[in-house]
Coordinates of C-alpha atoms and ligand atoms in Angstrom, one line a residue:
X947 CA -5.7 10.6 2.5
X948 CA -5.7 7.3 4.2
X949 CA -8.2 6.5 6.6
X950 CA -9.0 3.4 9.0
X951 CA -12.0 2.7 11.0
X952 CA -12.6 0.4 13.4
X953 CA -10.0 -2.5 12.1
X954 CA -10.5 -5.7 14.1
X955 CA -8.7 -8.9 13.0
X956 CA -8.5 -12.1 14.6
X957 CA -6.6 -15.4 14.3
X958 CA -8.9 -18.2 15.5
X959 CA -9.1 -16.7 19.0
X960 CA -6.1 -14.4 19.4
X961 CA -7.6 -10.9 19.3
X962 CA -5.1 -9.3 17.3
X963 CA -6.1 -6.0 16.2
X964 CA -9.1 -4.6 18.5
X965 CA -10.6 -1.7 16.8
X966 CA -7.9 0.5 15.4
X967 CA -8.8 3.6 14.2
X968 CA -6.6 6.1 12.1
X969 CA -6.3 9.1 9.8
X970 CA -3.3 9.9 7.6
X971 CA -2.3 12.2 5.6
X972 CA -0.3 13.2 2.0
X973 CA 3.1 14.1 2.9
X974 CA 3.0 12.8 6.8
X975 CA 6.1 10.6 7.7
X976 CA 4.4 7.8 10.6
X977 CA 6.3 5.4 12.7
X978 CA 4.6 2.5 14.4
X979 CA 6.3 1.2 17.5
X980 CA 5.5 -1.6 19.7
X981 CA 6.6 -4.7 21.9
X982 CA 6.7 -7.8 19.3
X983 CA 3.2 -9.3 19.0
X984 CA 1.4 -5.8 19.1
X985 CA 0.2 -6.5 15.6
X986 CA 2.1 -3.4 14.2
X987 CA 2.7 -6.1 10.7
X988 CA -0.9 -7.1 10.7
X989 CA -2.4 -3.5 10.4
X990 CA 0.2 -2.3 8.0
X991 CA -0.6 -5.5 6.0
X992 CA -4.4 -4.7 6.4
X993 CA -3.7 -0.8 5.6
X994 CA -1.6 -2.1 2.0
X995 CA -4.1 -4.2 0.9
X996 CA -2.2 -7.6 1.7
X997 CA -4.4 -8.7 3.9
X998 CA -8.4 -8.2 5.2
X999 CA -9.7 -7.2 8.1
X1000 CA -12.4 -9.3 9.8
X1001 CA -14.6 -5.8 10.4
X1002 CA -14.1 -1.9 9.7
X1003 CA -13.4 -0.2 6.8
X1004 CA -9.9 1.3 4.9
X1005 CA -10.2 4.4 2.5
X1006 CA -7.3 5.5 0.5
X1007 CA -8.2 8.6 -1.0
X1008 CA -11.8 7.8 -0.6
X1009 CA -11.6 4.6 -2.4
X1010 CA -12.8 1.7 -0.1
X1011 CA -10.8 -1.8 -0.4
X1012 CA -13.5 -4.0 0.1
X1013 CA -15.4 -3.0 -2.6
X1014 CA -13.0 -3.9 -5.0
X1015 CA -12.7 -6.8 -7.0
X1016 CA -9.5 -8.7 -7.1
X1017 CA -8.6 -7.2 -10.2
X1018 CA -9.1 -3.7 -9.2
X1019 CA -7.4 -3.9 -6.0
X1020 CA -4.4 -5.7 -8.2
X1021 CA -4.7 -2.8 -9.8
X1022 CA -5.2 -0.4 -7.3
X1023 CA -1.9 -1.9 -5.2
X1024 CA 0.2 -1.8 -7.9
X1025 CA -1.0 2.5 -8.6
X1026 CA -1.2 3.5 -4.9
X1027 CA 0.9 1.2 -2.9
X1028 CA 4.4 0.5 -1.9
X1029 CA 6.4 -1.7 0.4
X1030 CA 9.8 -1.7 1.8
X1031 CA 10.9 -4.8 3.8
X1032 CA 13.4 -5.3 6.4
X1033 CA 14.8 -8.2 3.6
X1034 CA 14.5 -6.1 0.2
X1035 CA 13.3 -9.1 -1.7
X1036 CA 15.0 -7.6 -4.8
X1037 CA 14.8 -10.1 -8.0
X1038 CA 18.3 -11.8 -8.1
X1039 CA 18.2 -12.5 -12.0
X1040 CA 17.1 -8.6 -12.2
X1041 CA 19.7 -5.9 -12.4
X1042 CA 19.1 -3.0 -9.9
X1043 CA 17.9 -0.8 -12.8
X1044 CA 15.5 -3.6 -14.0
X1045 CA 14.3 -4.3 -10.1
X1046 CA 13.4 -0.8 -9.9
X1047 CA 11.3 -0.7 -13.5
X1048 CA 9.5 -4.2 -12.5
X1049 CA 6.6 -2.4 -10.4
X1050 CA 5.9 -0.1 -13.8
X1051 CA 6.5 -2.9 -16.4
X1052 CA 3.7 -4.9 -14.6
X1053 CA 1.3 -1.6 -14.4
X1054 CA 2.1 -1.2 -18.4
X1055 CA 3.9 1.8 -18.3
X1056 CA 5.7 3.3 -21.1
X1057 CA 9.4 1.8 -21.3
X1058 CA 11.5 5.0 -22.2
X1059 CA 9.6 6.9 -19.4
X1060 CA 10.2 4.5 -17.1
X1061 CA 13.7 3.8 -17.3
X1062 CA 14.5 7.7 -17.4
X1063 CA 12.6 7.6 -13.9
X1064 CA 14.6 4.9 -12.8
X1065 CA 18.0 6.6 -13.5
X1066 CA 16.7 9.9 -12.1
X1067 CA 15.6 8.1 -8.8
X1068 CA 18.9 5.8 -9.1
X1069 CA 21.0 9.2 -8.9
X1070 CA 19.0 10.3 -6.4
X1071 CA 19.6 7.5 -4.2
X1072 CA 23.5 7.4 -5.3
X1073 CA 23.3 4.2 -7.1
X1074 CA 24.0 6.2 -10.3
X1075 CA 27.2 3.9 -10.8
X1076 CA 25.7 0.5 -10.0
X1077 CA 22.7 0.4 -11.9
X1078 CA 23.5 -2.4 -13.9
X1079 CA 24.6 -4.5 -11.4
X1080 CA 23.0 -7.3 -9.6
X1081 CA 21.8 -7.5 -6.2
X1082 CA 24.0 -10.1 -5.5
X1083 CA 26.2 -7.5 -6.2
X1084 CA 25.7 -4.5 -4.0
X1085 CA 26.2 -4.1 -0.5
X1086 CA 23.4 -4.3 1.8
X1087 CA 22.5 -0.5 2.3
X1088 CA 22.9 -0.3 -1.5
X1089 CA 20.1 -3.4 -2.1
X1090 CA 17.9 -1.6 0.3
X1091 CA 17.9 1.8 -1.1
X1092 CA 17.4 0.0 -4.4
X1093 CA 14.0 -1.5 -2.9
X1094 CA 13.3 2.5 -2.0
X1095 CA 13.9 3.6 -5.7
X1096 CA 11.3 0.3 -6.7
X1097 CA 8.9 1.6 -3.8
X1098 CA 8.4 5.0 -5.9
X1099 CA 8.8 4.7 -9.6
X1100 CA 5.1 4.6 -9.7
X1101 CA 4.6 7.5 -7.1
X1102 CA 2.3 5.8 -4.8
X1103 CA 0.0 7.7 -2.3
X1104 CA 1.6 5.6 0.3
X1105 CA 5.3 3.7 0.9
X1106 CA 4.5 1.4 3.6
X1107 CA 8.2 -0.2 4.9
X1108 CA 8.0 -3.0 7.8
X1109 CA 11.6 -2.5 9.8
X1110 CA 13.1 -1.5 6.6
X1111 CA 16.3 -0.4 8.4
X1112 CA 16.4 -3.9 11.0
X1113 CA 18.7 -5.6 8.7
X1114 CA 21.3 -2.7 8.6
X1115 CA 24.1 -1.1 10.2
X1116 CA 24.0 2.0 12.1
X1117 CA 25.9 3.7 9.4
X1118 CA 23.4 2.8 6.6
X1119 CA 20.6 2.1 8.5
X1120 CA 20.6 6.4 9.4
X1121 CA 21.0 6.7 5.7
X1122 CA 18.3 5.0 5.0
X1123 CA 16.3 7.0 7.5
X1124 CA 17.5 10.4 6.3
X1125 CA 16.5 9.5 3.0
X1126 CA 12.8 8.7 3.7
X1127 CA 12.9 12.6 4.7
X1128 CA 14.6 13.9 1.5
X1129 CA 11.9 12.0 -0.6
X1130 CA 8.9 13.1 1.2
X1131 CA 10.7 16.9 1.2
X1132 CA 11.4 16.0 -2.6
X1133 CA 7.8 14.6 -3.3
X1134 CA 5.2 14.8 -0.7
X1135 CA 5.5 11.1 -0.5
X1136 CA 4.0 9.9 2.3
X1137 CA 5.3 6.9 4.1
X1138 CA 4.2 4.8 6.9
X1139 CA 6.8 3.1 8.9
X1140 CA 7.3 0.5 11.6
X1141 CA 10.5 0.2 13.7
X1142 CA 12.3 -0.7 16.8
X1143 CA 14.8 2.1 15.8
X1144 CA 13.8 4.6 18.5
X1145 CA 15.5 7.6 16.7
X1146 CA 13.7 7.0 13.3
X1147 CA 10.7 6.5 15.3
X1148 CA 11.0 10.0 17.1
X1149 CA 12.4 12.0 13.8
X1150 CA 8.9 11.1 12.3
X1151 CA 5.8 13.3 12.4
X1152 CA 3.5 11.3 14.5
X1153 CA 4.7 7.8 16.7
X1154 CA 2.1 5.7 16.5
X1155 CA 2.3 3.4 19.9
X1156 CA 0.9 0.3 19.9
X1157 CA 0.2 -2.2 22.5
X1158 CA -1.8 -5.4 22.5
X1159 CA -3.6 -4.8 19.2
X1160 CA -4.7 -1.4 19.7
X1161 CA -3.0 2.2 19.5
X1162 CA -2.1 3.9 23.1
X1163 CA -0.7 6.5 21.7
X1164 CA -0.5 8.7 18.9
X1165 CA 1.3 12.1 18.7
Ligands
LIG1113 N1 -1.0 -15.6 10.0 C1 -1.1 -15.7 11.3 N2 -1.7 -16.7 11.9 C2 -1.8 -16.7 13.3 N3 -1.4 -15.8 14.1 C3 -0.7 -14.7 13.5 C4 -0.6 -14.6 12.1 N4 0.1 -13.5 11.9 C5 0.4 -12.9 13.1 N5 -0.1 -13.7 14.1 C6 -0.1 -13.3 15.5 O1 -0.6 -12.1 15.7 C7 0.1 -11.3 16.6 C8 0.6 -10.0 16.0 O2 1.5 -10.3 15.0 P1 2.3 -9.1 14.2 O3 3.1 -9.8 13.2 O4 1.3 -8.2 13.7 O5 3.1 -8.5 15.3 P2 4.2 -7.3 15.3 O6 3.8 -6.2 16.2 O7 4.5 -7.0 13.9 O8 5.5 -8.0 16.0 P3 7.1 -7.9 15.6 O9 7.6 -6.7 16.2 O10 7.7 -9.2 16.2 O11 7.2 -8.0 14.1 C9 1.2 -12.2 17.1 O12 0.8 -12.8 18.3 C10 1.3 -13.2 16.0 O13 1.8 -14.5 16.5
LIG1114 MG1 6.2 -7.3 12.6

């Protein structure tokens, strides 16, 4: 589904990534691990469209990013791709129902469809009850699980999250964690997810291990 060949980005002459090469697919749950500097942000940034690579190519379900226009891959990002942050980045003048409907609204989905989603993915996540609330107004696990609700109202091939459980407790922060594996039993969804949470990292399907820009391990 997602595929990456030969990624190689440098900041003036740090050599950051050094020819990464990767195949993913619908449904797999992915960790990245690494010592701090590995470059496991820049290659999820590269693989979600944020940001270019200097050479090789990224395919998500056979659609090449560099070969689309800023517009399309506005487009395509908004259709396909999700992120979860270790800060959520929720909108504070938002409620949490209104956070979640925000990645649709832009796309120009349907209102009444959307918000039924976001109450059906709101109970999932047991936020039911605090839907109308602000963020300012939840707890932290509750704001992050929020951000996961946001992450799939528009079923994305792919929920990238960048230490999405660093900022949490150990309680909430193995919520969090079980949940990615409810929604991908629930959905298929695929994520791809970096951490320096050891047990998330070895509950996932594959641990991607990387080490001075490139990967020294994967299985
Ligand atoms: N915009 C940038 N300009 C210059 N150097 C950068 C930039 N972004 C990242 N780097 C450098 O690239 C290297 C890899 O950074 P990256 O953020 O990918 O690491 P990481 O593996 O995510 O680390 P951490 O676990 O600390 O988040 C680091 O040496 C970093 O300083
Ligand atoms: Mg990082």
């Amino acid at each position: 589904m997602l595929t990456a060949k030969n990624i190689k980005k440098n900041y003036g002459n740090l050599q950051v990534l050094k020819g990464i090469d990767l195949e993913i697919n619908q449904g797999e749950v992915i960790s990245i691990v690494g010592a701090s500097g590995a470059g496991k942000t820049t290659l999820l940034q590269i693989l979600g469209t944020l940001d270019k690579a200097d050479s090789g190519e990224v395919l998500l379900n056979g659609v090449d990013y560099s070969l689309l226009k800023d517009k399309e891959l506005a487009k395509f990002r908004n259709e396909k791709i999700s992120f979860i942050f270790q800060f959520h980045n929720l909108m504070p003048e938002f409620t949490a129902i209104e956070n979640v409907c925000l990645p649709a609204w832009i796309g120009g989905k349907d209102t009444t469809e959307t918000t039924k989603r976001a109450e059906e993915l709101l109970q999932l996540l047991g936020l039911k009850e605090r839907a109308k609330h602000f963020p300012s107004e939840l707890s932290g696990g509750e704001q992050q699980r929020v951000a996961v609700a946001r992450a799939l109202i528009n079923s994305p091939a792919v929920v990238f999250a960048d230490e999405p459980s660093g900022n949490l407790d150990s309680k909430n922060a193995e919520e969090l964690h079980q949940l990615f594996f409810e929604l991908r039993k629930q959905f298929n969804q695929t994520f791809v997810i970096i951490t320096h949470n050891e047990h998330l990292a070895n509950m996932a399907d594959r641990k991607l291990v990387m080490q001075d820009g490139v990967i020294i391990s994967d299985v």
